[in-house]
Short mmCIF file of C-alpha atoms and ligand atoms in Angstrom, two decimals:
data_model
loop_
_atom_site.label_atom_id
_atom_site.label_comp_id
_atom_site.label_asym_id
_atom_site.label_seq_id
_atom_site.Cartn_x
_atom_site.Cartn_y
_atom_site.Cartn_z
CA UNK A 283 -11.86 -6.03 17.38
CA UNK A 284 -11.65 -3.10 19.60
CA UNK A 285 -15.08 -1.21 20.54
CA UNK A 286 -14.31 1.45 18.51
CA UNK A 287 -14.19 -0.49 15.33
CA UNK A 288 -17.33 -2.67 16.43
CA UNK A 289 -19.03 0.24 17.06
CA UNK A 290 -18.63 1.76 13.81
CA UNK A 291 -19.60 -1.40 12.34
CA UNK A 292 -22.41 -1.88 13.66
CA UNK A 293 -22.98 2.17 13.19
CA UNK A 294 -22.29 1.21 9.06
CA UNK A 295 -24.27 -1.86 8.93
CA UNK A 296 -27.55 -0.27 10.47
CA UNK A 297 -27.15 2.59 8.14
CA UNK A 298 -26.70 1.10 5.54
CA UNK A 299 -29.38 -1.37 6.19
CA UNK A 300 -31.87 1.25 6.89
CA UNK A 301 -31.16 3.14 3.94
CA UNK A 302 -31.86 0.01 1.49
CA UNK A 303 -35.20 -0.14 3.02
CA UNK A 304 -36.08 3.53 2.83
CA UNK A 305 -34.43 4.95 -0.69
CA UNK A 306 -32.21 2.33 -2.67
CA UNK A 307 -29.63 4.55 -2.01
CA UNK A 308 -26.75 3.43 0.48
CA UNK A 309 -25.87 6.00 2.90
CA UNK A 310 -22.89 5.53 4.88
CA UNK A 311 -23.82 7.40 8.99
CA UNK A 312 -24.50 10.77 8.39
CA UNK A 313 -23.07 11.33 4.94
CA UNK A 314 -24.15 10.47 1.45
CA UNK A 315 -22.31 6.96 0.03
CA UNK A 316 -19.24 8.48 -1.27
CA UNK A 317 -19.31 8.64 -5.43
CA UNK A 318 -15.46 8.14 -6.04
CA UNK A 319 -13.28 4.69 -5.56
CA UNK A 320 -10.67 6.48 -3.52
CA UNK A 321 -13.91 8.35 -1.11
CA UNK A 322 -15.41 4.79 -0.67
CA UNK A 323 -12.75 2.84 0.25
CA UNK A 324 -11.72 5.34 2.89
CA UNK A 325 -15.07 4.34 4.95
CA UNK A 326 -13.75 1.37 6.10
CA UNK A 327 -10.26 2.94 6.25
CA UNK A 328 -8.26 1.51 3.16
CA UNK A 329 -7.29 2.78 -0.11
CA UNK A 330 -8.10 3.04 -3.70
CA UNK A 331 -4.96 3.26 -6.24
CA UNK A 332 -3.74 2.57 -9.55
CA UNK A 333 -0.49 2.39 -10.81
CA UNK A 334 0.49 5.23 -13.27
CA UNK A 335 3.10 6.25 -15.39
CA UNK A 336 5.34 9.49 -15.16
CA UNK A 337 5.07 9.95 -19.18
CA UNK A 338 1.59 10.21 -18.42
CA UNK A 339 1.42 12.71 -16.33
CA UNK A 340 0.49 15.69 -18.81
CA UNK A 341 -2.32 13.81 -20.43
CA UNK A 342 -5.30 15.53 -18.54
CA UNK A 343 -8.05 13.08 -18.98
CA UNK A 344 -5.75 10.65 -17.45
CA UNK A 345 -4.80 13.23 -14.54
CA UNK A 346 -8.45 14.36 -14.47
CA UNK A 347 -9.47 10.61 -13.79
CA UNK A 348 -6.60 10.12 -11.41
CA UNK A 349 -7.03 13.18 -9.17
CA UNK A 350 -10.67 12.88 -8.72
CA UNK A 351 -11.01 8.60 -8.01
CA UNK A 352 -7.71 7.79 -6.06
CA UNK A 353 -6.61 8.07 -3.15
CA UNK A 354 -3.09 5.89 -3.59
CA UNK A 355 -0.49 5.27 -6.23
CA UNK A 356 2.38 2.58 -7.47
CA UNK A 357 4.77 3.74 -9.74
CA UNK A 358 4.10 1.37 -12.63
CA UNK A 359 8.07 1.44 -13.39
CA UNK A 360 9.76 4.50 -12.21
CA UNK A 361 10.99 3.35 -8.67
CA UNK A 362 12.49 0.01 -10.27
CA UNK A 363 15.97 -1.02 -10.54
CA UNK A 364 16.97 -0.19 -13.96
CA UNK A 365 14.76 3.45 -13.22
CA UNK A 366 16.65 4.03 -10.26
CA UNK A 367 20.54 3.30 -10.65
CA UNK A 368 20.89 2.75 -14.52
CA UNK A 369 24.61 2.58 -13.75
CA UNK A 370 26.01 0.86 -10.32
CA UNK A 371 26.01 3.51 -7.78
CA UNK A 372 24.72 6.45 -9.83
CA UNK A 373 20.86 7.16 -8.80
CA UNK A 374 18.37 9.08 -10.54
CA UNK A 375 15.23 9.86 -9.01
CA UNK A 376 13.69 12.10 -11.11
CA UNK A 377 10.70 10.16 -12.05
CA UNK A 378 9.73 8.17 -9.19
CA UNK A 379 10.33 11.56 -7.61
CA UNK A 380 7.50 13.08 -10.15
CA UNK A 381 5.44 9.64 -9.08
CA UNK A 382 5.86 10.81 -5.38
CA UNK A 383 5.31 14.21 -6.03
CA UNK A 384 1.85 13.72 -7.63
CA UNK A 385 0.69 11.28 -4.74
CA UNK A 386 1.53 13.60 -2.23
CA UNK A 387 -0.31 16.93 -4.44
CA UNK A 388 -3.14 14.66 -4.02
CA UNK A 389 -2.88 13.30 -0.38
CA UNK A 390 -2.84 10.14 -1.44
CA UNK A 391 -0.39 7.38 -0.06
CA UNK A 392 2.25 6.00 -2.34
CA UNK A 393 3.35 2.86 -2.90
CA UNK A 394 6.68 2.28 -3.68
CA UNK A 395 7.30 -0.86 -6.70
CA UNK A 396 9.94 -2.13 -6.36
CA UNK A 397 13.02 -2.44 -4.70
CA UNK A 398 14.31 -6.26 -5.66
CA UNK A 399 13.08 -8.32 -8.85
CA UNK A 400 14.62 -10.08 -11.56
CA UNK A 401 12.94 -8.41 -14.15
CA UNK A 402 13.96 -4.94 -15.23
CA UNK A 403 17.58 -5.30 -13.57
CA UNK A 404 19.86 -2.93 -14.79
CA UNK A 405 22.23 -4.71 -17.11
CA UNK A 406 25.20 -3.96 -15.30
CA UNK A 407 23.45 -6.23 -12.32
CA UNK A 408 22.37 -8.85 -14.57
CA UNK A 409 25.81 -9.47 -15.44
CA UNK A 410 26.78 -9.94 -11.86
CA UNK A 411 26.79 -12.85 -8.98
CA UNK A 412 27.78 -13.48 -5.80
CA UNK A 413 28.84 -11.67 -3.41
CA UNK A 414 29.28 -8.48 -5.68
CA UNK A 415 25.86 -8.95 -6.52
CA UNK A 416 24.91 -9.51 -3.25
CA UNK A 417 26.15 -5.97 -1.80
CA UNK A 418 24.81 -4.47 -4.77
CA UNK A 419 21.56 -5.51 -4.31
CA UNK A 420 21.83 -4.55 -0.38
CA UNK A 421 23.09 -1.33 -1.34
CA UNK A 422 20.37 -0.78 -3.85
CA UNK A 423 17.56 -1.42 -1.21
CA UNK A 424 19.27 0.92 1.49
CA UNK A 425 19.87 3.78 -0.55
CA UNK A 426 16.36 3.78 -2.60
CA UNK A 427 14.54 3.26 0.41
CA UNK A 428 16.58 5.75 2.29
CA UNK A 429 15.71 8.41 -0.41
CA UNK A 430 12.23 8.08 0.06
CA UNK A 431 11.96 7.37 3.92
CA UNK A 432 8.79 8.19 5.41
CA UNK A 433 7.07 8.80 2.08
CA UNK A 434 5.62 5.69 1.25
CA UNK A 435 2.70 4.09 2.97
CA UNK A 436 3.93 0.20 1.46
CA UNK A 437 7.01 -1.35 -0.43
CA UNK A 438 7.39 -4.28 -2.40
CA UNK A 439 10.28 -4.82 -1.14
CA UNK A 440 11.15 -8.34 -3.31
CA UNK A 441 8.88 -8.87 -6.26
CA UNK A 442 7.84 -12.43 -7.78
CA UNK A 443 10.64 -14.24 -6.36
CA UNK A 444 8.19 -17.49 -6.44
CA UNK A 445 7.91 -20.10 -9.30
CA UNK A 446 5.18 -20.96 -11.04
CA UNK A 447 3.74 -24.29 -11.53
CA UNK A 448 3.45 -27.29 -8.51
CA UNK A 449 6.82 -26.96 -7.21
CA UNK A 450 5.86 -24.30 -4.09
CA UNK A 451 9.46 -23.04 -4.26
CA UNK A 452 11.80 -20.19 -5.26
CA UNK A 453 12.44 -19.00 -8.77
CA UNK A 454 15.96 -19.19 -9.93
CA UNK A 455 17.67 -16.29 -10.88
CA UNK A 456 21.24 -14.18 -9.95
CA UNK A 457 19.45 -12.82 -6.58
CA UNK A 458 18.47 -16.61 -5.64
CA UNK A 459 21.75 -17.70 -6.26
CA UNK A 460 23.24 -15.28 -3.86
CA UNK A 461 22.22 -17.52 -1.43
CA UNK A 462 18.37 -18.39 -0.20
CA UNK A 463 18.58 -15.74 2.79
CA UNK A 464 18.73 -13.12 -0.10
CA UNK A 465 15.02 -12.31 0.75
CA UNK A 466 14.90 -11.48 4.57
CA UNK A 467 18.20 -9.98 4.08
CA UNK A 468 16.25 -7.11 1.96
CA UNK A 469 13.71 -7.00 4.19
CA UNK A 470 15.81 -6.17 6.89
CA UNK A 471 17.98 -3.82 5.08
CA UNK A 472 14.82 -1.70 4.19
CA UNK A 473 13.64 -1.75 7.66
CA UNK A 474 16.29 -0.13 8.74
CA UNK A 475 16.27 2.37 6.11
CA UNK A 476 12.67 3.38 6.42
CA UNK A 477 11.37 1.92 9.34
CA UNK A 478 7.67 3.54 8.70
CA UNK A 479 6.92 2.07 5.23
CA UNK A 480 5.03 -1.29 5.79
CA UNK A 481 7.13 -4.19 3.80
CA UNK A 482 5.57 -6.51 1.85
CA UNK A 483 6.41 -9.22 -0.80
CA UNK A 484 4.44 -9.19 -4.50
CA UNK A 485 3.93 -11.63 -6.73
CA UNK A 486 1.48 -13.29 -8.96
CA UNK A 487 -0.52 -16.71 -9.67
CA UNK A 488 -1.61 -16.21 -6.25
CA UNK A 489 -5.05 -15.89 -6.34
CA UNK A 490 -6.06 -19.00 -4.37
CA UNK A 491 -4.73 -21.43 -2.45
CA UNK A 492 -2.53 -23.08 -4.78
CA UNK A 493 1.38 -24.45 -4.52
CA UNK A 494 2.73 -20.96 -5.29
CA UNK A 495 0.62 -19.77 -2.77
CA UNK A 496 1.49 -21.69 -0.30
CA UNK A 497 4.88 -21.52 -0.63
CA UNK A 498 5.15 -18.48 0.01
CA UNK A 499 2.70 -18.54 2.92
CA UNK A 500 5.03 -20.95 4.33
CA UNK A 501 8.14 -18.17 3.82
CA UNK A 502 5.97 -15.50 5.31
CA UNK A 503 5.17 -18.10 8.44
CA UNK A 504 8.45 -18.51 8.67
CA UNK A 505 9.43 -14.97 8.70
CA UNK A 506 6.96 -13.99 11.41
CA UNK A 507 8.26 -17.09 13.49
CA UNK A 508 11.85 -15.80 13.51
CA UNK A 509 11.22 -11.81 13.73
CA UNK A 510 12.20 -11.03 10.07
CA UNK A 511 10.43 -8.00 9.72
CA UNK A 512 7.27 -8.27 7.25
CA UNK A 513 4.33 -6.59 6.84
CA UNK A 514 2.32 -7.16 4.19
CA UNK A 515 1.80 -9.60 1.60
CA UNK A 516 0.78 -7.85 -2.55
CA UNK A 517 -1.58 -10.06 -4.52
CA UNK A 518 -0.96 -8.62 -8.15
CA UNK A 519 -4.36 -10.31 -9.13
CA UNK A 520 -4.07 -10.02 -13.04
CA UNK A 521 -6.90 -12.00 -13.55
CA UNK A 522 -8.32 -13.67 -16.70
CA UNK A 523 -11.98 -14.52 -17.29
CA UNK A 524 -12.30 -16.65 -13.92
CA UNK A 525 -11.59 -16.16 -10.64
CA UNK A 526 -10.66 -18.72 -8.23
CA UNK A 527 -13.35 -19.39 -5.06
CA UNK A 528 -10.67 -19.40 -2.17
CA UNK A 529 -9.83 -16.47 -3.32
CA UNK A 530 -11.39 -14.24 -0.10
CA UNK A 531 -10.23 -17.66 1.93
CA UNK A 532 -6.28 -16.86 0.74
CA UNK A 533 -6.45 -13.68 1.81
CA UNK A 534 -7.41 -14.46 5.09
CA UNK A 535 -5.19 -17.13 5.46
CA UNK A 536 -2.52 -15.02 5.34
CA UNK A 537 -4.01 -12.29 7.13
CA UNK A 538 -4.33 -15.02 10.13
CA UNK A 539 -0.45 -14.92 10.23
CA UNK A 540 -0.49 -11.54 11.51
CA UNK A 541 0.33 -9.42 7.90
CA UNK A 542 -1.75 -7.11 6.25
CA UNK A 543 -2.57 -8.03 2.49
CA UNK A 544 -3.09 -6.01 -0.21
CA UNK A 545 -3.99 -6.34 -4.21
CA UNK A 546 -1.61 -4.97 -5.79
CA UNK A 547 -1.61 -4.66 -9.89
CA UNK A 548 -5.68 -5.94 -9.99
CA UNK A 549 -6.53 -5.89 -13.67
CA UNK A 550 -9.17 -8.12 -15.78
CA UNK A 551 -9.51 -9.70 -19.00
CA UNK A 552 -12.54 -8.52 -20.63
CA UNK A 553 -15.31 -10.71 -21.05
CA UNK A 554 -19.12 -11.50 -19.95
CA UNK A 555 -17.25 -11.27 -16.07
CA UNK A 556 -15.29 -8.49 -15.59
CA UNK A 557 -17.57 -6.45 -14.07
CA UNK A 558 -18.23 -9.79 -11.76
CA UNK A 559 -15.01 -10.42 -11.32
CA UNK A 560 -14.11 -7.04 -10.38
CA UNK A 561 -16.79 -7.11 -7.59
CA UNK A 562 -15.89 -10.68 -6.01
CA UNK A 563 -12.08 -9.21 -5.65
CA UNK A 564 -13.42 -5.74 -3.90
CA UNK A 565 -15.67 -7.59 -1.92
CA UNK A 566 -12.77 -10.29 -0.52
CA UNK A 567 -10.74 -7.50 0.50
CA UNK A 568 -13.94 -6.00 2.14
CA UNK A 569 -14.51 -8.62 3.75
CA UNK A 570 -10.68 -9.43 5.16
CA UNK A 571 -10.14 -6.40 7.78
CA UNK A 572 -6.39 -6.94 7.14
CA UNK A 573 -7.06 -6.02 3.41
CA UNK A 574 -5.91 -2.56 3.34
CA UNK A 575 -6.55 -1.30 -0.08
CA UNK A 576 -6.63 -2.36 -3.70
CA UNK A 577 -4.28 -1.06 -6.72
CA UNK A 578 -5.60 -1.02 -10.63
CA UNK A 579 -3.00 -1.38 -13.12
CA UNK A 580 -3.39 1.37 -15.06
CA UNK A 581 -6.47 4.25 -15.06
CA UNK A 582 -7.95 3.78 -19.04
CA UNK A 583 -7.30 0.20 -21.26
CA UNK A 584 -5.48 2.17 -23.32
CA UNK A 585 -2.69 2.89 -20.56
CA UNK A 586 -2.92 -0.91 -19.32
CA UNK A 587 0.39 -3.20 -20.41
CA UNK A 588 -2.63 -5.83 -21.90
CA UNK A 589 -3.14 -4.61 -25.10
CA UNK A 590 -6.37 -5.80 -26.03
CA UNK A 591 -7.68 -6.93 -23.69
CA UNK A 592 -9.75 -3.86 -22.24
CA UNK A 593 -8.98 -4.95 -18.61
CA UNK A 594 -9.79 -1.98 -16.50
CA UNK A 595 -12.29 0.70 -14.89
CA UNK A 596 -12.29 3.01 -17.74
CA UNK A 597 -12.17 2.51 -21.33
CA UNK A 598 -9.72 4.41 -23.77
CA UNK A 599 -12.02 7.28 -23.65
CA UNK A 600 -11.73 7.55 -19.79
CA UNK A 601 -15.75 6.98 -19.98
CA UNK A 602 -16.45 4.36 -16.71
CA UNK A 603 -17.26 1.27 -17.60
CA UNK A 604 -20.02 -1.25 -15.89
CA UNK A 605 -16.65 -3.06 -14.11
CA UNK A 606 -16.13 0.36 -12.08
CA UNK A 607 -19.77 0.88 -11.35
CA UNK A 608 -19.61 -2.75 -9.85
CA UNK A 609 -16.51 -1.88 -7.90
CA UNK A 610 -17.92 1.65 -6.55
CA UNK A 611 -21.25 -0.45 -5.24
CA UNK A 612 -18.94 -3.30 -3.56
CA UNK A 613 -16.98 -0.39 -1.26
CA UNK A 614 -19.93 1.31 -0.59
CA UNK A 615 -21.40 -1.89 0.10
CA UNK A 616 -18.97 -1.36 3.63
CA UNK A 617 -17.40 -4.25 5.48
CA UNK A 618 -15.28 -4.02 8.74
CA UNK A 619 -13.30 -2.19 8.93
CA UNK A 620 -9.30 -1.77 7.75
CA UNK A 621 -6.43 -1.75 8.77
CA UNK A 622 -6.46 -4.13 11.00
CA UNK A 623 -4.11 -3.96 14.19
CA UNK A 624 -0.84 -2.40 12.58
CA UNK A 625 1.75 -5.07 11.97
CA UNK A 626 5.45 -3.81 12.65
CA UNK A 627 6.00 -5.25 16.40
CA UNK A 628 6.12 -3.88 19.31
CA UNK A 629 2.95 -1.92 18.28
CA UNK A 630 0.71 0.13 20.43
CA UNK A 631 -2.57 2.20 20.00
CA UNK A 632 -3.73 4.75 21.53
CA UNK A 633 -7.62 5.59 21.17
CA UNK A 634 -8.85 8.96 19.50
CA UNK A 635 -11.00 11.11 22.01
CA UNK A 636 -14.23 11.18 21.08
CA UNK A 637 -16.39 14.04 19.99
CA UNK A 638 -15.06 17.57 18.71
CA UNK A 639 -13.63 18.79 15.65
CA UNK A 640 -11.38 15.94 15.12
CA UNK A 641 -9.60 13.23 16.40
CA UNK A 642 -6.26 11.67 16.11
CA UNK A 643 -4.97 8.17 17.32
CA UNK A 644 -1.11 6.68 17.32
CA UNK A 645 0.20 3.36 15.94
CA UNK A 646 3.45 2.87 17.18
CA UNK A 647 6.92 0.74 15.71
CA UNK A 648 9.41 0.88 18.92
CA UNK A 649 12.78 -0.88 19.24
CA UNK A 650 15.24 -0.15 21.99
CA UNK A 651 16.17 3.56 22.06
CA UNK A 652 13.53 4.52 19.20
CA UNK A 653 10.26 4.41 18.03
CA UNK A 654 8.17 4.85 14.81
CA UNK A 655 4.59 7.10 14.98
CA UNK A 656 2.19 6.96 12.45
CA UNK A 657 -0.81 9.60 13.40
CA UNK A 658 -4.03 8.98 12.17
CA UNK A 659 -6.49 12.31 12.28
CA UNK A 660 -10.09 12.28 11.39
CA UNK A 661 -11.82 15.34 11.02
CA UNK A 662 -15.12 14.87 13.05
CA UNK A 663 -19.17 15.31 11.54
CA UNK A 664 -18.62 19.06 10.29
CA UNK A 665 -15.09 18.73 8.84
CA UNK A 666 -11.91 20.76 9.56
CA UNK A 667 -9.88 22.82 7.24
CA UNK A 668 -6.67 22.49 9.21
CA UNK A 669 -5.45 20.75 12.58
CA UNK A 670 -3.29 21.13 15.52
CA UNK A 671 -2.12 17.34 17.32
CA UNK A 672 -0.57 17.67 20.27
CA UNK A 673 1.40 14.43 21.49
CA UNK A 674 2.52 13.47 24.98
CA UNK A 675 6.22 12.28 25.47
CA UNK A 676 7.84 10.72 27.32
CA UNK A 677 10.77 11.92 29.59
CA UNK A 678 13.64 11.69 27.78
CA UNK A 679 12.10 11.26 24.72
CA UNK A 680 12.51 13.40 21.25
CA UNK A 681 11.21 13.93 17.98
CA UNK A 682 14.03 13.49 15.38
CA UNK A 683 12.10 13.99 12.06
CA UNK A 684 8.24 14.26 10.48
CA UNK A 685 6.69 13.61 7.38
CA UNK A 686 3.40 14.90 6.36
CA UNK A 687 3.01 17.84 9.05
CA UNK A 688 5.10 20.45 10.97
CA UNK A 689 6.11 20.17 14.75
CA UNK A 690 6.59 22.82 16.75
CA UNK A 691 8.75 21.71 20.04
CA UNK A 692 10.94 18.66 19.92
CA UNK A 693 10.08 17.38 23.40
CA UNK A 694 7.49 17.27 26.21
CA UNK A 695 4.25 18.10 24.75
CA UNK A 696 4.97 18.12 20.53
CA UNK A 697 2.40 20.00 18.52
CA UNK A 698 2.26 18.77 15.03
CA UNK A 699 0.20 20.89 12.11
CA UNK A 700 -1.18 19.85 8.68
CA UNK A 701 1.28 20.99 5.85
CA UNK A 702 -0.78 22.68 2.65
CA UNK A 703 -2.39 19.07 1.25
CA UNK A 704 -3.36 17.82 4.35
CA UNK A 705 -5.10 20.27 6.34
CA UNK A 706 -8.45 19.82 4.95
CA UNK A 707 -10.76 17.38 5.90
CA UNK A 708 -13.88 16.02 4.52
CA UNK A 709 -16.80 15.40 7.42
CA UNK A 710 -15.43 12.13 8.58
CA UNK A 711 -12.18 12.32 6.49
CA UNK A 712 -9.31 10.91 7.73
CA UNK A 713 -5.36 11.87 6.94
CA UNK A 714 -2.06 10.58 8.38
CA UNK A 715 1.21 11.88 9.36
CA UNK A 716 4.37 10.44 11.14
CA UNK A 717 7.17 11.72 13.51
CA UNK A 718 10.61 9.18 14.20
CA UNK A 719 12.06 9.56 17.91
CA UNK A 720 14.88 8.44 20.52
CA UNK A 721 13.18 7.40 23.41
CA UNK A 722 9.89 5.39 24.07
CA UNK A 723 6.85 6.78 22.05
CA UNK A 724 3.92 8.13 23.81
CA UNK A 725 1.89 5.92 25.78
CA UNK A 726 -1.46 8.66 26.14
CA UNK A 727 -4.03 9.68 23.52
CA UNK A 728 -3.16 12.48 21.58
CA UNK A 729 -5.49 15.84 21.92
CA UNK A 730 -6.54 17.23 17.89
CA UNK A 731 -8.14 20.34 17.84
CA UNK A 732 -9.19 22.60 14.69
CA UNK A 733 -6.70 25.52 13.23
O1 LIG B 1005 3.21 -2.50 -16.42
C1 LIG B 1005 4.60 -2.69 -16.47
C2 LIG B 1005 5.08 -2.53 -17.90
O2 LIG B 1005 4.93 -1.18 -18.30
C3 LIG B 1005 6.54 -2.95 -18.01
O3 LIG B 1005 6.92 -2.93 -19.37
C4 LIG B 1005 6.71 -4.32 -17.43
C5 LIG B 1005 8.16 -4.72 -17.49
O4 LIG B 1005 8.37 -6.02 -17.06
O5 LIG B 1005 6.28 -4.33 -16.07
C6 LIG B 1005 4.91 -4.06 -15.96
O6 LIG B 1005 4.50 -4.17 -14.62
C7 LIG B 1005 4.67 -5.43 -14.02
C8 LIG B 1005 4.93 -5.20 -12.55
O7 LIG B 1005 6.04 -4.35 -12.39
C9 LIG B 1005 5.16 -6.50 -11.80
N1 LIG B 1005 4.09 -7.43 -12.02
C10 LIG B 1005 3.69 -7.65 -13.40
C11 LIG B 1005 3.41 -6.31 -14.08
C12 LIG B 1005 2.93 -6.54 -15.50
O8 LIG B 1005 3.91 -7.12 -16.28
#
């Protein structure tokens, strides 16, 4: 844990501890507990999303509940396969581009779902094997994760390629008969399309140390052990009326192999437990400084895919229900904080300078002759309503593109500025950005001043 982070533990514990004694009401440092699921989670650095549906888009209850709450998004089915090349070759973006779109009018991260799965196919795949199939599928990750490359924040990169039931191993289907490799080989491919987005593998039945579970720990073991480049591991968590007791204990398991985990598609049969249910999840991922955010599936029970069963935050009204209340109490509630050392290796960090207006740090992905940047800035106790970074490099080094800022200057000293839905930040508020290079990345902490 670096001091920084202690610190600010320590800084969020004694607050909040002294506010329970003095007023009931938990106060996070300076500022008031934050009254929104996306506001919350971002005290201890992770996210709040749900997964949401282009159609829904012009329903403004549900856009209402969605701007105001989170602070990340999945497409629920607009990035898949059969969404994005309905025909072999031809792609159509147009909504997972409208999913993207909205995320970034809201500056909140996106989460892209999903590049490989057997499910939702496009029929002219599922009618394919071997090696065609193989190069399609290949081709499918490059070019989808190509088109959105250093937009989103996570990808499932292959989704619920595990089997259910006490066997531990893969599920058959055309992409497993391509050959077992079939998974690293799309992890790899969408490195090297979009070497910022953090790649992770979803699936479900995984909530607890069980033989799905651990097969798959064993694959992501594996992976790390042989430099197959994974991030982060989804944990859908559609959840009935129990909830296992390793759950938290999972998480961290996996976490302890050096990925960050995330819940993914969390959604909850109604019953006597939701609302307890819903708090034991958002308190494991508190609790796990690796868990980097949680994802509803849906925003009302009306827009959930279990009809009937009422599982989520708001009912069909878009009136909160106790669950969310229970949720809200658990982030505010604090925990260490997330993310936990960034996970694409080599990776260095460089410190933000204390004091002023704001500060920025630098996570770094290098490889020989490049180098990934993800810029963190966090507006200091008064609050900025636009910034200036200026980053160090290197001799020799360059900035080839950015995402989520302007640069001015290529080389030498780079100054980078907010773009329109980034500029202002809350007291304490933090955004990100990202530049790709040639070179080595920079190696000093970058200055952040107010514009
Ligand atoms: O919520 C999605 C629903 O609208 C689709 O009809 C369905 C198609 O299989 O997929 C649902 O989302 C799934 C997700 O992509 C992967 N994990 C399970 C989710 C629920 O089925």
């Amino acid at each position: 844990m670096s001091l920084l982070r202690r610190s600010r533990s320590l800084l969020l514990a004694s607050a909040v501890a002294a506010v329970v004694v003095s007023s009931g009401v938990a106060l996070i440092g300076t500022a008031q507990a934050a009254t929104t699921l996306g506001a919350s989670a971002a005290q201890t650095g992770r996210y709040y999303g749900a997964a949401i549906a282009a159609g829904r888009l012009g329903d403004a209850t549900y856009t209402g509940i969605l701007n105001r709450e989170f602070n990340s998004v999945t497409a629920e089915n607009e990035m898949k396969w059969d969404a994005t090349e309905p025909s072999q070759g031809r792609f159509t973006y147009t909504n997972g581009d409208r999913i993207l779109n909205q995320g970034i009018a809201m500056g909140a991260k996106v989460r892209g779902h999903a590049l490989l799965w057997h499910q939702q196919e496009p029929g002219w795949a599922q009618s394919m094997s071997g090696t065609a199939l193989r190069n399609a599928m290949m081709n499918h990750v490059t070019q989808v994760a190509t088109h959105y490359r250093g937009r989103i924040h996570s990808w499932d990169v292959v989704n619920e390629a595990f089997a259910d039931g006490g066997s531990g191993g893969r599920r058959d289907s055309n992409l497993q008969r391509t050959g077992n490799d079939w998974i690293e080989a799309a992890f790899r491919a969408a490195r090297a399309a979009d070497p910022a987005a953090k790649l992770c593998y979803n699936d479900y039945n995984t909530d607890g140390i069980n033989a799905k579970s651990t097969g798959i720990y064993n694959m992501v073991r594996d992976f790390k052990a042989r430099g197959v480049p994974i991030d982060c591991v989804g944990f859908q968590s559609h959840l009935g009326t129990t909830i296992s007791g390793d759950y938290q204990a999972n998480l961290q398991r996996f976490a302890d192999l050096g990925v960050d985990v995330q819940i993914t598609e969390l959604d909850v049969a109604q019953g006597g437990n939701q609302a307890n249910i819903y708090a034991t999840v958002t308190r494991a991922c508190m609790a796990v400084s690796r868990c980097t955010g949680i994802t509803v599936w849906g925003i009302r029970d009306s827009d959930s895919w279990r009809t009937g069963e009422n599982p989520l935050l708001f009912d069909n009204s878009g009136n909160k229900k106790a669950a969310y209340t229970s949720v809200l109490n658990a982030l505010n509630a604090g925990g260490p904080s997330s993310p936990g050392p960034s996970s694409p290796s080599p990776s260095v960090s460089t410190s933000p300078q204390p004091g002023g207006a704001c500060s920025a740090s630098v996570s770094l992905n290098s490889w020989n002759g490049g180098f990934v940047a993800t810029v963190r800035v966090t507006a200091g106790s008064s609050g900025v309503n636009g910034w200036t970074v200026g980053v160090n490099l290197p001799a020799g080094s360059a900035v080839t593109s950015t995402w989520s800022a302007g640069n001015s200057g290529t080389t030498g000293t780079v100054n980078f500025r907010n773009v329109s839905y980034n500029g202002r930040l809350a007291a304490g508020g933090a955004t990100e950005f990202g530049f790709q290079g040639t070179g080595a990345g920079p190696t000093v902490s970058p200055s952040c001043a107010a514009a």
